[in-house]
XYZ file of C-alpha atoms in Angstrom:
643
model
C -85.785 0.882 72.404
C -87.483 -0.235 69.202
C -88.714 -3.819 69.220
C -89.763 -3.921 72.894
C -93.429 -3.746 73.837
C -94.366 -0.411 75.366
C -97.991 -1.168 76.294
C -98.886 -2.904 79.556
C -102.131 -4.867 79.331
C -101.852 -7.224 82.319
C -100.437 -6.989 85.870
C -97.917 -9.762 85.119
C -96.468 -8.158 81.975
C -92.713 -7.626 82.463
C -91.390 -4.105 82.949
C -91.169 -2.171 79.705
C -88.036 -0.281 78.715
C -89.716 2.962 79.713
C -90.675 1.573 83.112
C -87.104 0.413 83.743
C -85.819 3.889 82.898
C -88.420 5.515 85.143
C -87.725 3.190 88.089
C -83.970 3.780 87.880
C -84.485 7.541 87.625
C -86.728 7.575 90.720
C -84.153 5.581 92.695
C -81.283 7.832 91.622
C -83.309 10.920 92.513
C -84.091 9.651 96.001
C -80.560 8.274 96.513
C -78.713 11.327 95.265
C -75.859 10.834 97.750
C -74.955 7.406 96.364
C -72.678 8.337 93.483
C -71.439 4.797 92.837
C -74.844 3.105 92.801
C -75.198 -0.081 90.765
C -78.281 -2.142 89.835
C -77.605 -5.888 90.170
C -81.366 -6.500 89.757
C -84.261 -4.379 88.508
C -87.485 -6.150 87.630
C -91.242 -6.272 88.059
C -92.491 -6.478 91.624
C -95.087 -9.145 90.998
C -98.476 -8.093 92.371
C -100.246 -10.191 95.015
C -102.001 -13.234 93.639
C -105.413 -11.955 94.747
C -104.852 -8.754 92.801
C -104.024 -10.722 89.656
C -107.058 -12.982 90.002
C -109.358 -9.960 90.421
C -107.998 -8.236 87.337
C -110.207 -7.906 84.277
C -109.220 -6.519 80.907
C -109.403 -2.736 80.966
C -108.962 -2.411 84.735
C -106.334 0.100 85.946
C -102.994 -1.607 86.632
C -100.807 -0.822 89.615
C -97.171 -1.117 88.526
C -94.261 -1.608 90.890
C -90.581 -2.317 90.315
C -88.210 -4.101 92.665
C -84.521 -3.243 92.667
C -81.496 -4.724 94.366
C -78.885 -1.995 94.719
C -75.177 -1.968 95.472
C -73.411 1.153 96.712
C -69.854 0.672 95.516
C -68.599 3.477 97.763
C -69.046 1.475 100.964
C -70.107 -1.978 99.709
C -73.590 -1.808 101.230
C -76.607 -3.351 99.507
C -80.283 -2.449 99.582
C -83.664 -3.506 98.293
C -86.145 -0.951 97.063
C -89.701 -1.162 95.776
C -90.779 1.685 93.491
C -94.371 2.633 92.735
C -94.376 3.648 89.093
C -97.900 5.021 89.447
C -96.902 7.255 92.373
C -93.331 7.808 91.119
C -91.719 7.212 94.496
C -89.935 4.592 96.575
C -92.510 2.834 98.766
C -90.234 0.298 100.452
C -86.543 0.396 101.388
C -84.411 -1.963 103.423
C -80.745 -2.581 104.015
C -79.385 -6.010 103.063
C -76.933 -6.147 105.911
C -74.371 -8.896 105.382
C -75.762 -9.923 101.975
C -73.897 -9.773 98.685
C -75.998 -9.163 95.552
C -75.347 -11.335 92.491
C -72.291 -10.786 90.328
C -72.672 -7.786 88.024
C -72.077 -8.194 84.310
C -69.426 -5.453 84.399
C -67.503 -7.356 87.050
C -66.601 -10.129 84.618
C -64.698 -7.692 82.395
C -63.226 -5.880 85.396
C -61.789 -9.085 86.851
C -60.192 -10.031 83.537
C -58.412 -6.673 83.331
C -57.384 -6.543 86.995
C -55.924 -10.032 86.999
C -54.004 -9.622 83.747
C -52.403 -6.406 84.993
C -51.291 -7.915 88.294
C -47.539 -8.532 88.360
C -47.844 -11.404 90.862
C -50.182 -13.224 88.483
C -47.880 -12.535 85.536
C -44.940 -13.890 87.494
C -46.888 -17.067 88.312
C -47.666 -17.550 84.615
C -44.086 -16.951 83.565
C -43.085 -19.799 85.896
C -45.310 -21.974 83.695
C -43.871 -20.687 80.422
C -46.831 -18.421 79.595
C -45.828 -14.937 78.461
C -48.609 -13.858 76.080
C -51.052 -12.716 78.728
C -53.584 -11.453 76.196
C -54.184 -15.054 75.148
C -55.185 -16.128 78.666
C -58.860 -16.738 79.438
C -59.787 -15.632 82.968
C -62.890 -17.241 84.504
C -64.635 -15.680 87.481
C -65.805 -17.958 90.318
C -67.938 -17.015 93.300
C -66.097 -17.660 96.554
C -68.936 -19.181 98.573
C -68.156 -19.066 102.282
C -64.766 -20.781 102.148
C -62.322 -18.830 104.340
C -59.309 -17.267 102.646
C -56.411 -16.693 104.984
C -55.855 -13.035 105.801
C -58.956 -11.760 103.950
C -62.138 -10.423 105.554
C -65.041 -12.592 104.287
C -67.377 -9.575 104.412
C -65.639 -8.038 101.401
C -67.181 -8.504 97.952
C -64.918 -11.228 96.624
C -64.429 -13.574 93.687
C -61.787 -16.088 92.675
C -60.353 -16.177 89.176
C -58.920 -19.205 87.376
C -56.904 -19.060 84.145
C -56.732 -21.022 80.891
C -54.439 -20.622 77.894
C -55.580 -20.133 74.310
C -53.084 -20.237 71.451
C -55.653 -18.531 69.216
C -58.660 -16.379 70.177
C -61.128 -19.107 69.135
C -59.385 -21.938 70.999
C -61.167 -24.017 73.629
C -59.345 -22.703 76.686
C -60.482 -25.598 78.882
C -58.014 -27.810 77.007
C -55.166 -25.981 78.746
C -55.997 -25.045 82.349
C -53.190 -23.138 84.062
C -53.174 -25.248 87.169
C -52.754 -24.006 90.752
C -52.941 -20.279 89.975
C -55.946 -18.530 91.526
C -56.462 -14.795 91.992
C -58.565 -13.377 94.841
C -60.229 -10.112 93.777
C -62.106 -7.456 95.765
C -64.821 -6.229 93.395
C -65.672 -3.057 95.283
C -62.071 -1.924 95.603
C -61.157 -3.166 92.086
C -58.045 -4.777 93.484
C -56.349 -8.168 93.352
C -55.810 -9.051 96.995
C -53.850 -12.263 96.672
C -52.459 -14.737 94.151
C -52.520 -18.355 95.230
C -49.566 -19.918 93.393
C -49.058 -23.620 93.968
C -47.206 -26.477 92.325
C -46.368 -26.010 88.658
C -48.163 -28.509 86.409
C -47.256 -28.571 82.694
C -49.948 -27.476 80.268
C -51.733 -30.412 78.588
C -50.361 -30.813 75.052
C -53.515 -31.504 73.003
C -55.998 -29.095 71.453
C -59.639 -29.242 72.483
C -61.084 -27.336 69.536
C -64.443 -28.555 68.246
C -65.434 -26.022 65.568
C -66.110 -27.362 62.083
C -62.788 -26.125 60.706
C -60.873 -27.992 63.430
C -62.730 -31.285 63.147
C -61.739 -32.072 59.585
C -63.914 -34.024 57.183
C -67.600 -33.753 58.039
C -70.488 -36.130 57.335
C -72.222 -35.515 54.007
C -74.805 -38.309 53.891
C -77.790 -36.553 55.512
C -80.554 -35.433 53.174
C -82.534 -32.250 53.939
C -85.224 -32.411 56.614
C -87.782 -29.621 56.199
C -90.422 -28.774 58.770
C -93.148 -26.807 57.041
C -96.420 -25.340 58.327
C -97.796 -23.611 55.229
C -100.703 -22.093 57.160
C -98.499 -20.970 60.042
C -98.407 -22.264 63.622
C -101.513 -23.210 65.603
C -100.665 -21.095 68.650
C -101.311 -17.404 69.220
C -99.359 -14.796 71.175
C -100.886 -11.603 72.552
C -98.344 -9.672 74.590
C -97.115 -12.202 77.162
C -100.202 -14.441 76.752
C -99.619 -17.685 74.827
C -102.546 -19.911 73.783
C -102.511 -23.319 72.062
C -104.850 -26.336 71.906
C -106.864 -25.338 74.993
C -103.701 -24.423 76.907
C -103.032 -20.847 77.975
C -100.188 -19.293 79.977
C -98.165 -16.121 80.379
C -94.496 -16.288 79.401
C -91.813 -13.946 80.733
C -88.116 -13.770 81.590
C -86.925 -13.080 85.152
C -83.321 -11.907 85.660
C -82.663 -14.517 88.364
C -85.101 -17.335 87.606
C -84.922 -17.239 83.824
C -88.005 -18.555 82.016
C -91.202 -18.037 84.047
C -94.686 -19.337 83.301
C -97.682 -17.738 84.995
C -101.326 -18.793 85.081
C -101.032 -22.106 83.272
C -104.583 -23.232 82.574
C -106.584 -25.637 80.404
C -109.892 -24.892 78.685
C -112.134 -27.818 79.572
C -115.432 -27.572 77.720
C -115.419 -23.788 77.936
C -114.244 -23.629 81.559
C -110.763 -22.192 82.056
C -109.318 -24.449 84.741
C -106.201 -23.312 86.566
C -103.274 -25.661 87.230
C -100.165 -23.590 87.994
C -100.040 -19.974 89.077
C -96.254 -19.643 88.715
C -93.559 -22.105 87.645
C -89.853 -21.298 87.417
C -86.372 -22.350 88.397
C -85.845 -21.462 92.035
C -82.132 -22.222 92.303
C -79.455 -24.574 91.073
C -76.079 -25.568 92.431
C -73.100 -27.183 90.720
C -70.827 -28.780 93.349
C -67.548 -30.286 92.159
C -66.252 -33.518 93.650
C -62.529 -32.728 93.600
C -60.927 -32.663 97.050
C -57.725 -30.854 96.087
C -56.851 -27.354 97.297
C -57.126 -26.045 93.735
C -60.668 -27.314 93.255
C -62.574 -28.174 96.439
C -64.020 -24.650 96.704
C -65.518 -24.695 93.222
C -69.292 -24.640 93.205
C -71.778 -22.312 91.580
C -75.307 -21.214 92.419
C -75.982 -20.251 88.836
C -79.362 -18.596 89.414
C -78.740 -16.644 92.610
C -75.058 -15.806 92.123
C -75.051 -14.973 88.416
C -78.673 -14.618 87.273
C -80.059 -17.226 84.904
C -82.238 -14.739 83.028
C -79.398 -12.252 82.569
C -77.356 -14.941 80.822
C -79.899 -16.100 78.245
C -78.660 -16.091 74.653
C -80.281 -15.015 71.405
C -81.534 -18.072 69.527
C -80.931 -18.765 65.842
C -83.407 -20.331 63.427
C -82.165 -23.620 61.989
C -79.546 -24.001 64.735
C -81.152 -23.620 68.161
C -84.721 -23.894 66.846
C -86.166 -25.737 63.852
C -89.529 -25.291 62.194
C -92.166 -22.555 62.127
C -90.744 -20.522 64.995
C -92.005 -17.500 66.875
C -89.560 -15.704 69.150
C -90.068 -13.496 72.174
C -87.681 -10.656 72.910
C -87.065 -9.459 76.435
C -85.702 -6.343 78.050
C -83.344 -6.464 81.009
C -81.838 -3.735 83.127
C -78.066 -3.419 82.896
C -75.755 -2.563 85.794
C -76.579 1.150 85.358
C -80.309 0.490 85.487
C -80.699 1.103 81.755
C -82.945 -1.113 79.589
C -81.222 -3.465 77.179
C -83.021 -5.287 74.393
C -82.304 -9.020 74.147
C -83.559 -10.492 70.886
C -85.039 -13.954 70.354
C -84.453 -15.275 73.873
C -87.601 -17.432 74.025
C -88.447 -19.875 71.244
C -92.025 -21.095 70.738
C -92.930 -23.781 68.236
C -94.856 -27.002 67.662
C -93.420 -30.495 67.221
C -94.814 -33.750 65.955
C -94.303 -36.221 68.802
C -95.090 -39.699 67.487
C -98.467 -41.237 68.357
C -100.865 -39.804 70.908
C -102.933 -42.969 71.179
C -103.693 -46.019 69.016
C -105.594 -49.293 69.020
C -106.154 -52.004 66.427
C -109.410 -53.879 67.104
C -108.500 -57.492 66.376
C -112.154 -58.471 66.074
C -113.058 -55.983 63.363
C -109.650 -55.095 61.923
C -110.412 -51.413 62.340
C -107.745 -49.102 63.709
C -107.865 -45.702 65.347
C -104.719 -43.672 65.801
C -103.986 -40.050 66.608
C -100.669 -38.308 66.278
C -99.358 -36.246 69.150
C -98.349 -32.670 68.643
C -96.744 -30.711 71.445
C -96.090 -27.053 72.120
C -92.497 -26.212 73.044
C -91.482 -23.112 75.011
C -87.713 -22.917 75.428
C -84.635 -20.796 76.073
C -80.897 -21.449 76.436
C -78.502 -19.816 78.887
C -74.705 -19.861 79.004
C -73.096 -19.865 82.436
C -69.320 -20.030 82.058
C -68.409 -23.319 80.426
C -71.930 -24.810 80.483
C -75.105 -24.306 78.473
C -78.505 -24.988 80.009
C -81.557 -25.378 77.788
C -84.914 -24.997 79.549
C -87.848 -26.644 77.771
C -91.516 -26.733 78.701
C -93.653 -29.171 76.691
C -97.452 -29.076 76.561
C -99.455 -32.000 75.191
C -102.965 -32.438 73.802
C -103.884 -34.974 76.497
C -103.557 -32.338 79.224
C -100.141 -33.231 80.599
C -96.962 -31.174 80.609
C -93.283 -31.850 80.956
C -90.244 -29.847 81.986
C -86.813 -30.758 80.671
C -83.357 -29.269 81.113
C -80.775 -30.004 78.432
C -77.175 -29.741 79.586
C -74.339 -29.247 77.150
C -71.245 -27.071 76.689
C -67.694 -27.787 77.842
C -66.834 -29.767 80.956
C -64.697 -28.214 83.663
C -61.134 -29.533 83.498
C -57.861 -29.629 85.377
C -54.321 -30.376 84.254
C -52.503 -33.410 85.636
C -48.803 -34.043 86.054
C -47.724 -36.267 83.134
C -48.484 -39.939 83.641
C -50.681 -39.529 86.726
C -54.240 -40.725 87.328
C -57.087 -38.710 88.811
C -59.174 -39.770 91.807
C -61.694 -37.004 91.157
C -62.295 -37.140 87.429
C -61.885 -38.959 84.137
C -58.936 -38.634 81.768
C -60.365 -37.069 78.611
C -57.146 -36.029 76.859
C -53.418 -36.354 77.475
C -52.721 -35.033 81.002
C -56.223 -33.522 81.168
C -59.037 -34.591 83.490
C -62.750 -33.838 83.352
C -63.780 -33.244 86.965
C -66.758 -35.139 88.397
C -69.597 -32.880 89.509
C -73.342 -32.535 89.951
C -75.990 -30.202 88.544
C -78.805 -29.962 91.078
C -81.899 -27.924 90.212
C -84.855 -26.831 92.280
C -88.147 -25.791 90.680
C -90.681 -23.664 92.506
C -94.154 -24.802 91.442
C -96.997 -22.677 92.796
C -99.974 -24.949 92.170
C -103.535 -23.655 91.954
C -105.369 -26.817 90.893
C -108.883 -25.529 90.233
C -108.279 -22.880 92.880
C -105.840 -22.040 95.643
C -107.013 -24.473 98.360
C -104.842 -27.513 97.607
C -103.186 -30.378 99.486
C -100.321 -32.743 98.639
C -100.596 -36.530 98.789
C -97.717 -38.983 98.456
C -98.568 -42.133 96.493
C -96.526 -45.352 96.696
C -97.326 -48.425 94.627
C -97.088 -51.365 97.050
C -98.090 -55.009 97.310
C -101.205 -55.609 99.375
C -100.633 -57.678 102.516
C -101.658 -61.353 102.366
C -105.220 -61.852 103.473
C -108.792 -61.573 102.337
C -108.014 -58.705 99.956
C -105.033 -60.578 98.480
C -105.769 -64.281 98.611
C -103.556 -65.138 95.611
C -100.649 -62.890 96.720
C -100.626 -60.950 93.464
C -102.538 -57.796 94.338
C -101.042 -54.330 94.625
C -102.258 -50.763 94.636
C -101.546 -47.178 95.484
C -100.971 -46.282 99.126
C -101.785 -42.630 99.753
C -100.374 -40.482 102.548
C -101.558 -36.925 103.104
C -98.610 -34.632 103.798
C -99.891 -32.387 106.575
C -96.953 -30.216 107.656
C -93.753 -28.804 106.164
C -91.539 -31.209 108.090
C -93.543 -34.253 107.026
C -93.429 -33.050 103.413
C -89.638 -33.219 103.112
C -89.529 -36.312 100.931
C -87.169 -38.421 98.822
C -88.012 -40.329 95.637
C -88.434 -44.103 95.767
C -88.356 -45.648 92.281
C -88.960 -49.128 93.737
C -92.356 -47.907 94.906
C -92.987 -45.793 91.782
C -93.463 -42.885 94.169
C -95.145 -39.720 92.972
C -96.922 -36.786 94.569
C -100.479 -35.617 93.848
C -101.561 -32.028 94.268
C -105.275 -32.299 94.975
C -108.174 -29.894 95.436
C -110.328 -31.440 98.192
C -113.029 -28.861 97.474
C -113.664 -29.997 93.905
C -114.607 -33.581 93.101
C -114.709 -35.288 89.723
C -117.689 -37.374 88.617
C -116.312 -40.362 90.518
C -116.315 -38.480 93.815
C -112.546 -38.043 94.004
C -110.648 -34.757 94.391
C -109.337 -33.404 91.101
C -105.549 -33.592 90.970
C -102.302 -33.225 89.070
C -99.355 -35.435 89.877
C -95.679 -34.615 89.950
C -93.898 -37.590 88.423
C -90.173 -37.368 89.252
C -87.230 -38.974 87.522
C -84.643 -40.985 89.422
C -81.817 -38.681 90.463
C -79.407 -38.500 93.354
C -79.317 -35.730 95.897
C -76.194 -33.790 96.848
C -73.298 -36.171 97.417
C -71.206 -33.755 99.470
C -71.512 -34.364 103.201
C -74.371 -32.510 104.927
C -71.652 -30.922 107.063
C -69.770 -29.542 104.050
C -69.905 -25.828 103.327
C -71.648 -26.231 99.989
C -74.304 -28.526 101.490
C -75.043 -26.061 104.290
C -75.626 -23.376 101.661
C -77.784 -25.680 99.515
C -80.008 -27.515 101.994
C -82.635 -27.755 99.264
C -80.410 -30.348 97.564
C -80.961 -32.824 100.414
C -84.632 -33.557 99.627
C -86.457 -34.182 96.351
C -89.682 -32.631 97.625
C -90.494 -29.712 99.872
C -93.926 -28.154 100.379
C -94.630 -24.737 101.879
C -97.609 -22.430 102.194
C -97.433 -19.788 99.477
C -95.575 -16.706 100.693
C -94.477 -13.802 98.500
C -91.102 -13.527 100.279
C -90.211 -17.206 99.772
C -89.116 -17.417 96.150
C -85.659 -19.012 96.061
C -84.682 -22.307 97.641
C -81.295 -21.052 98.907
C -82.563 -17.575 99.758
C -82.600 -14.503 97.547
C -78.875 -13.782 97.986
C -76.753 -16.955 98.025
C -73.610 -15.095 96.899
C -71.118 -15.522 99.794
C -73.961 -16.748 102.024
C -73.477 -19.248 104.836
C -76.847 -21.003 104.475
C -78.886 -18.776 106.759
C -81.882 -18.523 104.401
C -84.027 -20.702 102.201
C -86.175 -23.789 102.451
C -84.556 -25.356 105.511
C -85.121 -22.137 107.489
C -88.699 -21.541 106.335
C -89.838 -25.128 106.847
C -88.462 -25.170 110.405
C -91.726 -23.401 111.283
C -93.490 -26.668 110.376
C -96.514 -24.807 109.055
C -99.746 -26.549 108.108
C -100.040 -27.347 104.385
C -103.462 -28.988 104.216
C -106.210 -27.412 102.117
C -104.250 -24.211 101.592
C -102.335 -22.298 98.918
C -99.330 -24.613 98.582
C -96.021 -24.290 96.775
C -94.245 -27.483 95.735
C -90.447 -27.322 95.466
C -88.948 -30.143 93.427
C -85.224 -30.956 93.503
C -83.687 -33.069 90.729
C -80.441 -33.237 88.857
C -77.529 -34.960 87.192
C -74.544 -36.607 88.856
C -71.945 -36.311 86.149
C -69.212 -38.930 86.206
C -67.424 -37.556 83.175
C -66.920 -39.744 80.071
C -64.243 -39.409 77.394
C -67.181 -38.880 75.025
C -67.982 -35.649 76.880
C -64.810 -34.066 75.467
C -64.104 -31.658 73.828
C -67.774 -30.683 73.896
C -70.489 -32.493 75.773
C -73.451 -34.082 73.953
C -76.782 -33.041 75.469
C -77.798 -34.793 78.691
C -81.425 -34.457 79.782
C -83.183 -34.329 83.139
C -86.628 -33.197 84.240
C -90.085 -34.236 85.423
C -93.696 -34.575 84.278
C -96.976 -33.112 85.510
C -99.950 -35.312 84.642
C -103.695 -34.976 85.302
C -105.063 -37.557 87.764
C -108.833 -37.386 87.822
C -108.586 -33.766 86.762
C -110.564 -34.765 83.670
C -113.413 -37.261 83.645
C -111.929 -39.128 80.664
C -109.200 -38.815 78.033
C -109.349 -35.125 77.032
C -107.697 -35.789 73.673
C -110.526 -37.856 72.168
C -111.477 -34.926 69.951
C -108.074 -34.669 68.257
C -108.705 -35.142 64.537
C -107.388 -38.267 62.757
C -104.152 -37.731 60.837
C -104.146 -37.420 57.084
C -101.652 -39.924 55.604
C -99.148 -38.268 53.299
C -96.283 -39.648 51.250
C -93.575 -37.567 49.635
C -91.578 -40.302 47.920
C -93.903 -40.975 45.010
C -94.567 -44.495 46.307
C -97.933 -45.966 47.228
C -98.478 -45.130 50.911
C -100.263 -48.414 51.511
C -97.246 -50.283 50.202
């Protein structure tokens, strides 16, 4: 496995290729009777936080792997923890009633099974489709929607079909409406074909490649980003350092991009901010009430694995400038290591001005340009692309942004009809309204693990002695003391934000040091709380949740949302109403996009952005970017810069 790091220098380093091979071999040895054993997940078992904080360079490292296993012979699933130091399984439990995420091999298996099913072929012939090789088959998780005559405890998926006239066609231009296959993945068998009303195929192409578009713009001059001395950041294994920031970067098969131990060097003191930050879960519920669509929703992290679907990035296309890439290694369905090249992009960007002031009395001006560090990756889940971008700034704040693009989900309409659940984007073709709702798990350690969370609303002061002229306002702070109290919703009219404070460390003004979570305005899940998708995604009903840090509470909808009924996750854990004051807290932030589709989103969707910011609030005693050097003016046109 050339190109993958083989040395482990820190407890949080991802599993190496050798470690993946060893873990799988140990499991197979101790599970010799399971001849059809598959590995939906195989990854690092992250060590306890205390163990990581105690670690010093050169210390011995205890290495453990965690595996989710599926025995195809009887459909049972298990979790195992393997000690790589001791070369044995140290923990084993049955996942009774749980379905592991969809395996990569199951996508290809479903395509073949469906296309060879005579009932499916007959349904397509009714619609005038006879070249079955040109049909695109998309796999959909079934959720917990009942399917008449089928045991919900089976490992199931639904499959929808789209026609391509050429291999490179955009299949979503021609959905084959009202034909859905129900497939048992363990038995490798199509159980049922749901064949409804015949709807003609939409007539127009949806191709968007350069050859299909026609004449292209030619009036852009070259834009070169050059750093002749190389980038200003450094990478040592998984450790990334830049402009007083440091963090560990890795890829998790479910969560995708993970940052550990985000810290800032403040005058020689390495001050911790975040211990772990990653996507916890996301759900895409569709707003179409028809029989052919109402069941469509996807938990893209827990059902499919965000990290397993990350793509290799290309210089000049996905990334621009002086780029450094990180490779990753993932375990395939056999438990074998697979090298994935260039999945994380790291680079610097000029970001306009950092601060500026013109002194009108003296005419002097001081300005500094902002440069930011970008850590990003892009995953493809079916028809959608999700770009995950962390930005780090010289003034000590950070930002997380998700860029959504790809191809919208479509359905065919009978000629001349309108659609109550979508927007007409082409002749007899509708783009279906939907949401993308994300939840981020943010394990804060602001100058240590003993933190609290305070809600801050900006409100007008009541009339009286403190507000004699009726113009005064300020921040009203509320300490969130328990898990139930900390289930909160944004309020843009009050400029609401949440501060994560360390009551045990005060700044020079006597106030607890803090970072604030500044949310964007976004709606919560629009499906009724009594709907099946809402019961499985309770996290999507609040913008903020806070829990005490617990190693077994990592994913907002539970570790195994595939075919779940909503029996795990944030709503279950927070029912304990645990105390969250002056303790090791985890902040869970829900945000997203409610996508009322536009014609401009077809045939490929321009990027839409959503995210949040994390800003220091009294964490520093003054602006930490005062020491950024003044910019050096430069002109490249041959003209006088002053002119």
